[in-house]
Amino acid sequence: MSTETPERASDDPTLEGSYDPTEIESRWQRRWVDEGTYAYESDPERDPNTVYAIDTPPPTVSGSLHMGHLYGHTLQDFAARFQRMADGDVLFPFGYDDNGIASERLTEQELDIRHQDYERREFQELCREVCTEYEAEFTDKMQDLGCSIDWSNTYKTIEPRVQRISQLSFLDLYEQGREYRKKAPAIWCPECETAISQVEMEDDERHSHFNDIAFEVVGGESEERRSSDGRAENPRDPPREEFVISTTRPELIPACVSVFVHPDDDENQDLVGESARIPIFGHEVPIIADDRVDMEKGSGIVMCCTFGDQKDIEWYQAHDLPLRVAIDESATMTELAGKYEGLSTEEAREAIVEDLDEEGYLRDRWEITHAVGVHERCDTPVEFRVSKQWYVEILDHKEEYLEAGREMEWYPEKMFTRYRHWIEGLEWDWLISRQRDSGIPFPVWYCEECDHPVMAEREDLPVDPLSDEPPVDACPECGHDAFEAEEDVFDTWATSSLTPLINAGWDWDDESEEFVMDHPELYPFDLRPQGHDIISFWLFHTIVKCYEHTGEVPFDATLINGHVLDENREKMSKSRGNVVEPDDVLAEYPVDAVRFWAASAAVGDDFPYQEKDLRAGEKLLRKLWNASKLVDTLAPADPDEPDELEAIDRWLLAELDDAIAELTDYFENYEFAKARDRLRTFFWNTFCDDYLEIAKGREDNPSTGYALRTAHRTFLELWAPFLPHVTEEIWQALYADGQPRDALESIHTRDWPVPRGYEADLEAGETAMEVISALRRYKSENQLPLNEALESVSVYGSVEGFEDAIQNVMHVRTLEVLEEEPEVTTEVASIDLDYATLGPEYGAKVGEIDAGIEAGEYEIDDDAGVLRVAGEELADELFEVDLERTYSGDGRMIETESAVVVLEDD
RNA sequence: GGGUUGGUGGUCUAGUCUGGUUAUGACACCUCCUUGACAUGGAGGAGGCCGGCAGUUCAAAUCUGCCCCAACCCA
């Protein structure tokens, strides 16, 4: 656009022309990274209280950068930039989360390979290579956001150092007796042939059929007899011939292990304690009462199979039922399914329904649509399978974890409730093993003979039992010499819950035989930022792990950010097609403007993407730029402070002091939206609209010159956490010492402003601004240009010291400050009561008092200073009389909140 | 189904914990104004009775109960 702009050195900021964010923002982003402006230099001796450390969330870099990343990191950056200026050392690290199924898939696609064809260690090597490209791309995009991340302080969850920490964590918890291995069901994807965690499963609407199947009731048996040998000895007569259950999955009937009836279900109570014979397959199962049965659904009688759904698992565990596995890991029917063996579940379903029908057991069949749990990656309906799993014991420490949550500061406070409810509702220990082909391996082997677990030695970590040998030749338990490698890998939360320990450089020290940290001054971390949707995952698990390893709560505070919604306040989703891409936003708007928008929401609240807020941000950047140009023409860059500041200048600096104090408070409490609004209002309205206009008429005044420059420098510093690029550009153009090619003295490493202690009559200043604005309104209403001269103005009100300012800015020829109220006749317009005092004192009488005043039935006794109404005598401080003035002199009278202005304009 | 959070002019929101009678600001809208940087600027105006109902209170956007709506978490 600006082809005629003379070319200049790219690192030579000037205020010439208008602000060009495209060129300027990327220039600073490069320079900050090149110069290591935000590098954290560790010093283990440093007092932890003077270091501000953020435990940043590691995004999955094989995915794309979305608005959530942008918003989350921008929030963290507000905190980081403020703390860096206010307190000095800040660690703002960055993590890449590559250790997951996403990067596994990506590697397979990119290289056109299958992970099954490689040894796990080899495959992971390939993963690391593939991910490196994506990491580089992600890094570029993150750097485009201008966050003050220390790019020399990064980690990848797939790297050996992190694998070592994960395995150390496992060994430590095992030695503490906080981990155990047990046979239990897991969610299984038959397409991927892997166990998946609950978060990887989603609901999907599918067409299916409900099948009503008749089960024959056979001779009942007592609880005692059944538990002795599992067979009915003396069958009683069955209460009825049969009953009907409804199921969408008839192929599971060979896996049926029991039938349930609700204890309040009077109609079917007769069945409890009896047995049912499964059609076609012929095996008998007990009928049991349980209140988890949904009586409203179907016949109210439900079969339990191992396993059709999560409720089956609950029942299986609660009633100690046997395991009948009819479906294998690839969703093929097993031997247990008899003649259906080898069929897929779908084939078996049809075949079994047909046979049931033929034999008269199928009573009804109709089409339905219902929610089915599917694997989010391949949309395959999941199965549930039993395998041996590792667990971290957490149920016995619920109280400790709750207490840890109480010890942290929560921003916003209300988010603690979610954490508390999550913990209170915990019913299962934490399952940490995943039967995946890649991930961080459990460092464990088992004795082939006695199944005794053999743990890896700490100094050997990281190990992969599939490639490495166990550290012993013979089983310490039974002496057997052959071992089986554990094939499972850790749940990704088991690794990402260690980020504070990764960032602090946690490791085992052989010499001292204890865990140590490379950067102990960082731990506990000052801030854990994250979204509210993963409080029960990331935050909770981090607290569990770090608390068990260090005995300390890992964070002083947690900052829970909301979600970015679309412009209609609806959740962004690919299927709705309302996703806003950061790339598109950044192509159109300056990053600083995007940051201004990001600061608009109260922390923790979901908020919409709003173009108008971005435009407002752009306007602010221009305002700041243009105001800076004006300041630069009005005063020398570095004026000395005069012995005595004039009232108007002292007033500005005193107001500035107030603003600094409030802003500091807001930033310390992560109240970015309040800080943003306070600063914008003060900068735009007070500084630009009021003070700069006045300053234009006081160009050679040393007092004003000093105040202008002091305020301007301070504004740049106060804006710096929000608008890092534009403030840096202006700062370098106007105030930076040294030559352009010297090491950068960035505004972002300066000290945060502190109030300078200016005292001024803020009320007089306020009154003066009221008078100015009244005169402006007068001109506006009379369609006069603002620089139109006014002949004569008189002011009744305290504007001491501001007379010149009023006179200059409003072009008033003669200004007079009146000692006495101008010639007016007054009459009572209204009476304001001080209800806060009046209410508690007079109670129900307040109504009468109000009515009395309303009706004019009152008397003001000026001498006694009381108001007589409704038979009461109200003291002076309880009421205020509002007078309506009628001016009878020459000219025109304008009233403001605290002044009376008389204009003679001819 | 259970829990949590929220519902304030056309839009986004402050205020709600600590009840006090004129509900904050921005954007959009209307009118006017070229003022020594900014018309992508400035001045002014109109617009809401605070999701609904009931209650507590002298007084409710604010406290209590129920209901409706939305999002999230858990089932």
Short mmCIF file of N, CA and C in Angstrom, two decimals, chain A residues 25 28-29 32-33 37-38 56 65 69-78 80-81 84 92-94 139-151 591-592 595 721 724-725 748:
data_model
loop_
_atom_site.label_atom_id
_atom_site.label_comp_id
_atom_site.label_asym_id
_atom_site.label_seq_id
_atom_site.Cartn_x
_atom_site.Cartn_y
_atom_site.Cartn_z
N GLU A 25 4.73 -6.31 13.44
CA GLU A 25 4.52 -7.42 14.38
C GLU A 25 5.47 -8.58 14.09
N TRP A 28 9.07 -7.84 15.19
CA TRP A 28 9.37 -7.99 16.63
C TRP A 28 9.33 -9.43 17.07
N GLN A 29 8.41 -10.19 16.50
CA GLN A 29 8.35 -11.61 16.88
C GLN A 29 9.69 -12.29 16.59
N TRP A 32 12.45 -10.91 19.11
CA TRP A 32 12.33 -11.42 20.49
C TRP A 32 12.89 -12.84 20.58
N VAL A 33 12.57 -13.65 19.57
CA VAL A 33 13.07 -15.03 19.59
C VAL A 33 14.58 -15.04 19.38
N THR A 37 14.77 -12.73 24.28
CA THR A 37 14.24 -11.72 25.20
C THR A 37 13.52 -12.34 26.41
N TYR A 38 12.88 -13.48 26.19
CA TYR A 38 12.08 -14.08 27.26
C TYR A 38 12.72 -15.33 27.86
N THR A 56 2.67 -24.72 31.63
CA THR A 56 1.80 -24.55 30.45
C THR A 56 1.30 -25.86 29.90
N LEU A 65 -3.55 -25.69 15.04
CA LEU A 65 -3.69 -24.67 16.06
C LEU A 65 -5.12 -24.12 16.00
N HIS A 69 -6.18 -22.79 21.60
CA HIS A 69 -4.75 -22.60 21.84
C HIS A 69 -4.42 -21.12 21.89
N LEU A 70 -4.97 -20.42 20.90
CA LEU A 70 -4.69 -18.98 20.81
C LEU A 70 -5.13 -18.28 22.09
N TYR A 71 -6.35 -18.56 22.50
CA TYR A 71 -6.88 -17.88 23.68
C TYR A 71 -6.12 -18.27 24.95
N GLY A 72 -5.95 -19.57 25.12
CA GLY A 72 -5.28 -20.05 26.33
C GLY A 72 -3.88 -19.46 26.49
N HIS A 73 -3.13 -19.51 25.41
CA HIS A 73 -1.76 -19.02 25.51
C HIS A 73 -1.70 -17.51 25.65
N THR A 74 -2.68 -16.83 25.05
CA THR A 74 -2.71 -15.38 25.19
C THR A 74 -2.97 -14.98 26.65
N LEU A 75 -3.89 -15.70 27.28
CA LEU A 75 -4.15 -15.43 28.70
C LEU A 75 -2.90 -15.63 29.53
N GLN A 76 -2.24 -16.77 29.27
CA GLN A 76 -1.01 -17.05 30.01
C GLN A 76 0.01 -15.95 29.77
N ASP A 77 0.02 -15.44 28.55
CA ASP A 77 0.99 -14.42 28.21
C ASP A 77 0.72 -13.11 28.93
N PHE A 78 -0.55 -12.78 29.14
CA PHE A 78 -0.86 -11.59 29.93
C PHE A 78 -0.21 -11.71 31.31
N ALA A 80 2.23 -13.77 32.19
CA ALA A 80 3.69 -13.86 32.09
C ALA A 80 4.32 -12.48 31.89
N ARG A 81 3.75 -11.70 30.99
CA ARG A 81 4.33 -10.39 30.70
C ARG A 81 4.21 -9.45 31.89
N ARG A 84 6.69 -10.68 34.55
CA ARG A 84 8.08 -10.43 34.17
C ARG A 84 8.45 -8.99 34.48
N PHE A 92 8.17 -19.29 31.17
CA PHE A 92 7.00 -19.55 30.34
C PHE A 92 7.45 -20.59 29.31
N PRO A 93 7.37 -21.85 29.67
CA PRO A 93 7.91 -22.91 28.81
C PRO A 93 6.88 -23.33 27.77
N PHE A 94 7.30 -24.23 26.89
CA PHE A 94 6.35 -24.75 25.92
C PHE A 94 6.54 -26.26 25.79
N THR A 139 5.47 -24.55 16.00
CA THR A 139 6.30 -23.52 16.62
C THR A 139 6.15 -22.21 15.87
N ASP A 140 6.20 -22.27 14.53
CA ASP A 140 6.03 -21.06 13.72
C ASP A 140 4.71 -20.37 14.04
N LYS A 141 3.67 -21.20 14.10
CA LYS A 141 2.35 -20.60 14.33
C LYS A 141 2.25 -20.02 15.73
N MET A 142 2.82 -20.72 16.70
CA MET A 142 2.80 -20.18 18.06
C MET A 142 3.58 -18.87 18.12
N GLN A 143 4.70 -18.83 17.41
CA GLN A 143 5.51 -17.60 17.46
C GLN A 143 4.79 -16.44 16.78
N ASP A 144 3.91 -16.74 15.86
CA ASP A 144 3.09 -15.69 15.24
C ASP A 144 2.13 -15.05 16.23
N LEU A 145 1.90 -15.73 17.35
CA LEU A 145 0.99 -15.17 18.35
C LEU A 145 1.68 -14.15 19.25
N GLY A 146 2.99 -14.10 19.17
CA GLY A 146 3.72 -13.10 19.94
C GLY A 146 3.73 -13.34 21.43
N CYS A 147 3.54 -14.58 21.86
CA CYS A 147 3.59 -14.88 23.29
C CYS A 147 5.03 -14.88 23.77
N SER A 148 5.20 -14.53 25.04
CA SER A 148 6.56 -14.39 25.56
C SER A 148 7.08 -15.73 26.08
N ILE A 149 7.00 -16.71 25.21
CA ILE A 149 7.45 -18.05 25.56
C ILE A 149 8.96 -18.13 25.46
N ASP A 150 9.55 -18.87 26.38
CA ASP A 150 10.99 -19.11 26.33
C ASP A 150 11.23 -20.30 25.42
N TRP A 151 11.62 -20.04 24.19
CA TRP A 151 11.73 -21.12 23.21
C TRP A 151 12.98 -21.97 23.42
N VAL A 591 -2.12 -9.13 15.60
CA VAL A 591 -2.15 -9.97 16.81
C VAL A 591 -2.53 -9.15 18.03
N ASP A 592 -2.03 -7.93 18.09
CA ASP A 592 -2.35 -7.09 19.24
C ASP A 592 -3.86 -6.87 19.36
N ARG A 595 -5.38 -9.96 20.73
CA ARG A 595 -5.12 -10.03 22.16
C ARG A 595 -6.07 -9.12 22.93
N PRO A 721 1.72 -5.60 28.45
CA PRO A 721 1.26 -7.00 28.55
C PRO A 721 0.13 -7.33 27.57
N PRO A 724 1.86 -6.18 23.08
CA PRO A 724 3.33 -6.21 23.12
C PRO A 724 4.01 -5.63 21.88
N HIS A 725 3.38 -5.77 20.71
CA HIS A 725 4.07 -5.34 19.49
C HIS A 725 4.08 -3.83 19.32
N HIS A 748 9.55 -4.96 27.34
CA HIS A 748 8.98 -6.09 28.08
C HIS A 748 9.85 -6.59 29.21
#
